XYZ file of C-alpha atoms in Angstrom:
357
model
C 0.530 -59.247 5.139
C 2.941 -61.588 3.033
C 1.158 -62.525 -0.465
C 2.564 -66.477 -1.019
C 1.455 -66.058 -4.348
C 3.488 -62.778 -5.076
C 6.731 -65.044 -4.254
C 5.649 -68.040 -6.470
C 8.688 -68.217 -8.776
C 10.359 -65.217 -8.066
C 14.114 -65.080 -8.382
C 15.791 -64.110 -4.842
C 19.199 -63.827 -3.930
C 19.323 -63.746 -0.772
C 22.761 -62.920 1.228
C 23.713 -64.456 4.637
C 21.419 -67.347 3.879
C 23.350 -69.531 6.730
C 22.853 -67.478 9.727
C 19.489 -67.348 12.330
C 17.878 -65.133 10.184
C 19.038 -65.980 7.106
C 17.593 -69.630 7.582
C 14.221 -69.147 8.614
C 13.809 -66.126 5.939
C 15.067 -69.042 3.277
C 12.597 -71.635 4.750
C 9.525 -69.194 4.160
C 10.965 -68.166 0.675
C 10.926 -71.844 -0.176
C 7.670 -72.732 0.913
C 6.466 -69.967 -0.766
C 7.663 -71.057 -4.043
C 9.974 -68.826 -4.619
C 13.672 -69.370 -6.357
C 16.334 -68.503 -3.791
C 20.151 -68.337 -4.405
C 21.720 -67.843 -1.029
C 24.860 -66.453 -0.445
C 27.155 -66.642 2.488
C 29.810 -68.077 4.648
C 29.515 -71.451 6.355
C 27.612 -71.373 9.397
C 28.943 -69.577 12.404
C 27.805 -72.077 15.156
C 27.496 -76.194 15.834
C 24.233 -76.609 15.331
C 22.974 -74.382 13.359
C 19.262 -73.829 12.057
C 20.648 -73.948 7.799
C 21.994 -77.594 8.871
C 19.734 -79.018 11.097
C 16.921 -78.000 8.464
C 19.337 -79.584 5.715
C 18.526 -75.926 3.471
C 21.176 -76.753 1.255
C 18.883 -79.407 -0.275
C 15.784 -77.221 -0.334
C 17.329 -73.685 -1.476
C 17.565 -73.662 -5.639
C 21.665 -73.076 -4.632
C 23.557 -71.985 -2.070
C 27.185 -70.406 -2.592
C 29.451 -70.608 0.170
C 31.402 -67.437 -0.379
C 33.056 -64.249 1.469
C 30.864 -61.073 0.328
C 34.112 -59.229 0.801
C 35.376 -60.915 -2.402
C 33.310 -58.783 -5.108
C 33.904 -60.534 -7.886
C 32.587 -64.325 -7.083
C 29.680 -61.836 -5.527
C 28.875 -60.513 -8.826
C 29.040 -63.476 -11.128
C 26.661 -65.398 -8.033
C 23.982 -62.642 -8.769
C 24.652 -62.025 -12.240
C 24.156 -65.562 -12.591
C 21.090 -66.055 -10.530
C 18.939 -63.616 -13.266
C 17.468 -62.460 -9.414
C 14.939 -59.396 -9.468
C 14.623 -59.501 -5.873
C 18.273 -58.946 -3.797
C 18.002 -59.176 -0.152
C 21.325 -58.392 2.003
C 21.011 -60.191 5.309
C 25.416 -61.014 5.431
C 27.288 -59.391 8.295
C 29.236 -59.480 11.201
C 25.884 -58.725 13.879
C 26.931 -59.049 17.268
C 28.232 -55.549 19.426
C 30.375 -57.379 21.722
C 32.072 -59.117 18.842
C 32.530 -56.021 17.021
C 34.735 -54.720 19.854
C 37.217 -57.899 20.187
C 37.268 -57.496 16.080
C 36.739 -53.994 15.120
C 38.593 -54.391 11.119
C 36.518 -57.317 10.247
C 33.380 -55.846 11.443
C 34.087 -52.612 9.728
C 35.284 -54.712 6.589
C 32.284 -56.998 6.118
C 29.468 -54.455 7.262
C 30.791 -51.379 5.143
C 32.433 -52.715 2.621
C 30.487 -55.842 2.601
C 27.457 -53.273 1.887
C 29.314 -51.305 -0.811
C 30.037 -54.674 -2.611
C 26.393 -55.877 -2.316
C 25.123 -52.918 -4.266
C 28.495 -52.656 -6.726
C 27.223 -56.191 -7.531
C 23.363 -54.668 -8.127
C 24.490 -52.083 -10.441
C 26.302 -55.186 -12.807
C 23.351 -57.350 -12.812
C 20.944 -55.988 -14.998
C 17.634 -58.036 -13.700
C 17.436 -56.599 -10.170
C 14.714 -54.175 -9.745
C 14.248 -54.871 -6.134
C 16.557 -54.457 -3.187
C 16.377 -54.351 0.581
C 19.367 -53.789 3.124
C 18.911 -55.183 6.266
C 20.512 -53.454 9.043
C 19.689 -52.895 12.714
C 17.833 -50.740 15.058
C 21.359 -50.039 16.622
C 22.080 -47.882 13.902
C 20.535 -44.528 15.381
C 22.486 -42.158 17.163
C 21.189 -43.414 21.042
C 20.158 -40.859 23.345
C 18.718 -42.810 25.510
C 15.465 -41.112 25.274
C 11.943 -42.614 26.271
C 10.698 -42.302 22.930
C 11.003 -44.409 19.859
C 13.232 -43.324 16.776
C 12.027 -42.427 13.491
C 13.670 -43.140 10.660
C 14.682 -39.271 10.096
C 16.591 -39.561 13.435
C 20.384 -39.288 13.212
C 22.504 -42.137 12.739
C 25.186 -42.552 15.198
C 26.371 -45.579 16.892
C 28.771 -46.014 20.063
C 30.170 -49.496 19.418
C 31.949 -50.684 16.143
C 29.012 -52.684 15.425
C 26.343 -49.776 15.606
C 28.375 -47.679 13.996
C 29.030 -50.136 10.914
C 25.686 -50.612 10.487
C 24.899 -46.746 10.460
C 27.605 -46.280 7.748
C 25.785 -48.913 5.576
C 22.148 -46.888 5.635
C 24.967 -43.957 4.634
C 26.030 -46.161 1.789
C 22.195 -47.231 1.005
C 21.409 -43.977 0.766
C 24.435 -43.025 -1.431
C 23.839 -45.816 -4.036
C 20.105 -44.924 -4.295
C 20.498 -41.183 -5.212
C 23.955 -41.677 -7.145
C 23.029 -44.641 -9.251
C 19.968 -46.637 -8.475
C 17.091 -44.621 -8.142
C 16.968 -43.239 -11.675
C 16.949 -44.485 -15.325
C 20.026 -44.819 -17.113
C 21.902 -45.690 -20.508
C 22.060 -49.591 -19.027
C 19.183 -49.883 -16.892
C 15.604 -48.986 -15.339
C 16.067 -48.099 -11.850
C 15.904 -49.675 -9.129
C 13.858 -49.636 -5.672
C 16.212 -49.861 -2.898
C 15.479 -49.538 0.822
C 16.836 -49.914 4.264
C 15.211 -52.159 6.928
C 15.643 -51.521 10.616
C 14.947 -54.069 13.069
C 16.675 -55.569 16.488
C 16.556 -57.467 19.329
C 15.463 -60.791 17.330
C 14.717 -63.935 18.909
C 13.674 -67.436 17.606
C 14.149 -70.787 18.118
C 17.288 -72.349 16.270
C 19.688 -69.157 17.302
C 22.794 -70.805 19.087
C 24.925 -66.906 18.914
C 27.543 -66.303 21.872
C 26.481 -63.430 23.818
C 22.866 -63.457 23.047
C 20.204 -63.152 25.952
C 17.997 -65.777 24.456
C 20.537 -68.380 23.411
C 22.530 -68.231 26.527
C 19.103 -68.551 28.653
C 18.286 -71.698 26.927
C 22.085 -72.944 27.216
C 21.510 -72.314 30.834
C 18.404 -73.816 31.635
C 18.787 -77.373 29.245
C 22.567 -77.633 31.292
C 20.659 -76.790 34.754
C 23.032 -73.745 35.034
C 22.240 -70.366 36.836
C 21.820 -67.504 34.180
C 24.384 -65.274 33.604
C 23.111 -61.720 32.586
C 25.167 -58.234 32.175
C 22.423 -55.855 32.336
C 19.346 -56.887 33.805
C 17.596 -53.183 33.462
C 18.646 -52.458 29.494
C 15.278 -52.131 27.513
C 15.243 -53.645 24.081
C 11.975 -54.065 21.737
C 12.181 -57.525 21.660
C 10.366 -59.656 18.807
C 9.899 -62.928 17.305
C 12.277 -63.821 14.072
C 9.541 -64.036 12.113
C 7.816 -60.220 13.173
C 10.579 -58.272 11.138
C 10.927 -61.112 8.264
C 7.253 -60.418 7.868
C 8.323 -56.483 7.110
C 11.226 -57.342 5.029
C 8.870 -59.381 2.532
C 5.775 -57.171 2.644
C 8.175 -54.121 1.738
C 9.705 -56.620 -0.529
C 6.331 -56.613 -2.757
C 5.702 -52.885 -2.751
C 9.143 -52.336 -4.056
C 8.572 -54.267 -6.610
C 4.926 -53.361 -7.554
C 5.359 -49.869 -7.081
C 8.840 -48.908 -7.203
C 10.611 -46.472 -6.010
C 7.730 -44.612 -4.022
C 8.867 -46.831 -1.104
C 12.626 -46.755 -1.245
C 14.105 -45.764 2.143
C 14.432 -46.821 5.381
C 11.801 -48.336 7.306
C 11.243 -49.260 11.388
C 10.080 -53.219 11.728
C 9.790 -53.540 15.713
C 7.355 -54.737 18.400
C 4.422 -52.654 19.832
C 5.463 -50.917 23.018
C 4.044 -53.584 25.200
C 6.668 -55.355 24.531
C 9.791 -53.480 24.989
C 10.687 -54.735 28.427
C 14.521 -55.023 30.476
C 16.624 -58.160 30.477
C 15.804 -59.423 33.510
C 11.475 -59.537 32.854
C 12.889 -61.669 29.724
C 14.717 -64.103 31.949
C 11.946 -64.384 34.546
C 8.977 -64.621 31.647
C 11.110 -67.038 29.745
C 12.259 -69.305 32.863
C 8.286 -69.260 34.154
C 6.932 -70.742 30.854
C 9.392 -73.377 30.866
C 8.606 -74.491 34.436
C 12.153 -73.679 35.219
C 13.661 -71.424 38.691
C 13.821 -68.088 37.424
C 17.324 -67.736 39.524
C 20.094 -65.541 37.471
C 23.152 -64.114 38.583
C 25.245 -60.804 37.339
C 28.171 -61.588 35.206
C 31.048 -59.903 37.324
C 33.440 -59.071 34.893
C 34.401 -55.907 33.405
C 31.522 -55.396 30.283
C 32.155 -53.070 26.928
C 29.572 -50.292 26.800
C 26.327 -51.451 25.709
C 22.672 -49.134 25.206
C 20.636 -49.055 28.211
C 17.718 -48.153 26.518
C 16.238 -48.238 22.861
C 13.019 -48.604 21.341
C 11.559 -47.741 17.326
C 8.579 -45.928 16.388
C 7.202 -47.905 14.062
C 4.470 -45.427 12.336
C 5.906 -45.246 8.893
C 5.451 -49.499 9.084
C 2.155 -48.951 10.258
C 0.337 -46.791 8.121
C 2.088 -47.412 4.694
C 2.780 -51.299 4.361
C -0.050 -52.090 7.172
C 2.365 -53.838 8.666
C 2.091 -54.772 12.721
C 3.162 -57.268 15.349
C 1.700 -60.622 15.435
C 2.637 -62.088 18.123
C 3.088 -60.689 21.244
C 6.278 -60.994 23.580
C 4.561 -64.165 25.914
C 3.853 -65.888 23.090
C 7.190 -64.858 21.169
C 8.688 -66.671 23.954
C 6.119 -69.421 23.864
C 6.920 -70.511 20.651
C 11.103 -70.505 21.695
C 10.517 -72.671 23.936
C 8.329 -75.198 21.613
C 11.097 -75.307 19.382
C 13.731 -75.925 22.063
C 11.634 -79.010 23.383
C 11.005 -80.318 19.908
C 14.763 -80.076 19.359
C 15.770 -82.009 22.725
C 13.046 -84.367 21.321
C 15.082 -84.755 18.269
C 11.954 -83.696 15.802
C 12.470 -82.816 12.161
C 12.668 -79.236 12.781
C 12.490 -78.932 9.407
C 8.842 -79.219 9.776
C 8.906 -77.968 13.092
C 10.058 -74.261 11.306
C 7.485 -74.414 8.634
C 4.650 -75.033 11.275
C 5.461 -72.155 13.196
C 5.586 -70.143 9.906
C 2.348 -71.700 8.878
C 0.764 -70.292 12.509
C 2.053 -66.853 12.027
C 0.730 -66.114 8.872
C -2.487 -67.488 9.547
C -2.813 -65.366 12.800
């Protein structure tokens, strides 16, 4: 459970403070009271959730900046006096990662490398958490969830960028984080694991959620690739909700907590494509009509799910909200967006209703 008062005043720097996640993770900072320097390049999509929310007014500053280029990363954080360093910037989507292999590579490897480079110069972090992806295990398409001992791996550029920054995590930590030095105390630096995201306010190409709502507010048929692939779907704010809780006992209690950790849903919810489309099409009073997409498609996992134990019985961290009302709460924000509401507000009462559920 996320202590608001732990946050009060606490200096954040937050990377990829423009994207999906990014956004609603810099909303919940701010109402928290906490002091967050974001970090990132300008929003991938028109709309976007950082815009529509107008962040850039609410965020103490945001620097609109490639974290490729290491040096305007470093000054940004030295800068910021942040304890707290959370690395949400990358390049996140597998199909993507296939049409641009280099810059996926580039910003999710090196991007990583530069991230914690930056750490090691700025002599107020104590806290740090790299956000990376449930994609990053080696997939064996097994009925079981992974643990976070599993083997990384990764087919697709994507997966496999993402399993070479837990390499790099894990690098850092034991080469020059973990321990006391000449310039420094250490510092407590983990990995957090999470996929399958969904939210209101995401507007990503080749997304199952945003192209579902596309399709349904334009009175389309859905498109879908793979209407059997399993994924442990979950609402934005479910693993947001790990990445803050693990956050505080990083901070509090150091090092004792610095690896990787599992954030995903209970196995209820890890369900195929197609009982998404249906579920999500029924609440919204919609056909639940989709068609294949016909064209050739780059490999994608038919199955994965996380075993989220660790989670579970060391932060006491667990789902909130369940798929149906994951889905719910989509399509509330969808509706309040056609209405033109301040989804400003709209955000920070969803927020409100998770934590106090």
């Amino acid at each position: 459970m996320v202590n608001p008062l732990f946050w009060k005043d606490k200096k954040v720097f937050l990377t990829g403070h423009t994207g999906f996640k990014g956004s609603w993770l810099s909303l919940w900072l701010h109402a928290m009271g906490a002091q967050v320097t974001g970090y990132a390049l300008q929003p991938a999509t028109t709309p976007n959730l950082y815009e529509l929310c107008n962040l850039n007014t609410f965020i103490h500053k945001s620097i609109i900046a490639d974290i490729r280029d290491i040096h305007t990363l470093t000054q940004a954080m030295q800068q910021s006096k942040a304890e707290i360093v959370i690395h949400m910037a990358a390049q996140p989507l597998v199909r993507e990662s296939y049409n641009n292999p280099v810059d996926t590579y580039s910003i999710n490897v090196m991007g990583t490398v530069n991230v914690l480079e930056s750490v090691r110069q700025s002599p107020d972090v104590t806290t740090v958490i790299n956000v990376t992806t449930d994609k990053c295990y080696e997939n064996k398409e097994w009925a079981w969830g992974y643990r976070e001992n599993e083997p990384l791996g990764g087919y697709d550029p994507y997966s496999s960028s993402k399993a070479c920054s837990e390499l790099i995590t894990s690098a850092y930590r034991d080469s020059f984080l973990h321990h006391a030095s000449t310039n420094r105390a250490p510092v407590a630096i983990a990995s957090a694991r999470a996929g399958n995201v969904i939210g209101g306010g995401d507007w990503a190409i080749d997304r199952l959620i945003p192209d579902c709502v596309r399709s349904i507010l334009a009175n389309e048929t859905i498109k879908i690739r793979s209407p059997h692939s399993i994924r442990p779907w979950q609402h934005v704010l479910e693993p947001l909700n790990g990445y803050l809780t693990l956050a505080e006992k990083l901070y509090t209690e150091g090092t004792a907590y610095a690896s990787a950790w599992n954030f995903g849903p209970h196995d209820t919810d890890v369900k195929p494509v197609k009982w998404i489309v249906n579920e999500l099409c029924n609440q919204w009073g919609q056909e639940s009509g989709y068609e294949l997409e016909v064209t050739p498609q780059p490999h994608e996992a038919q199955y994965l799910k996380l075993d989220c134990s660790k989670a579970n019985s060391l932060l006491h961290w667990y789902p909130k909200w369940n798929l149906q009302k994951a889905l719910q709460k989509i399509i509330e924000w969808n509706l309040a967006y056609t209405a033109n509401k301040n989804m400003y507000d709209v955000c920070l009462k969803q927020i409100e209703e998770f934590q106090n559920h």
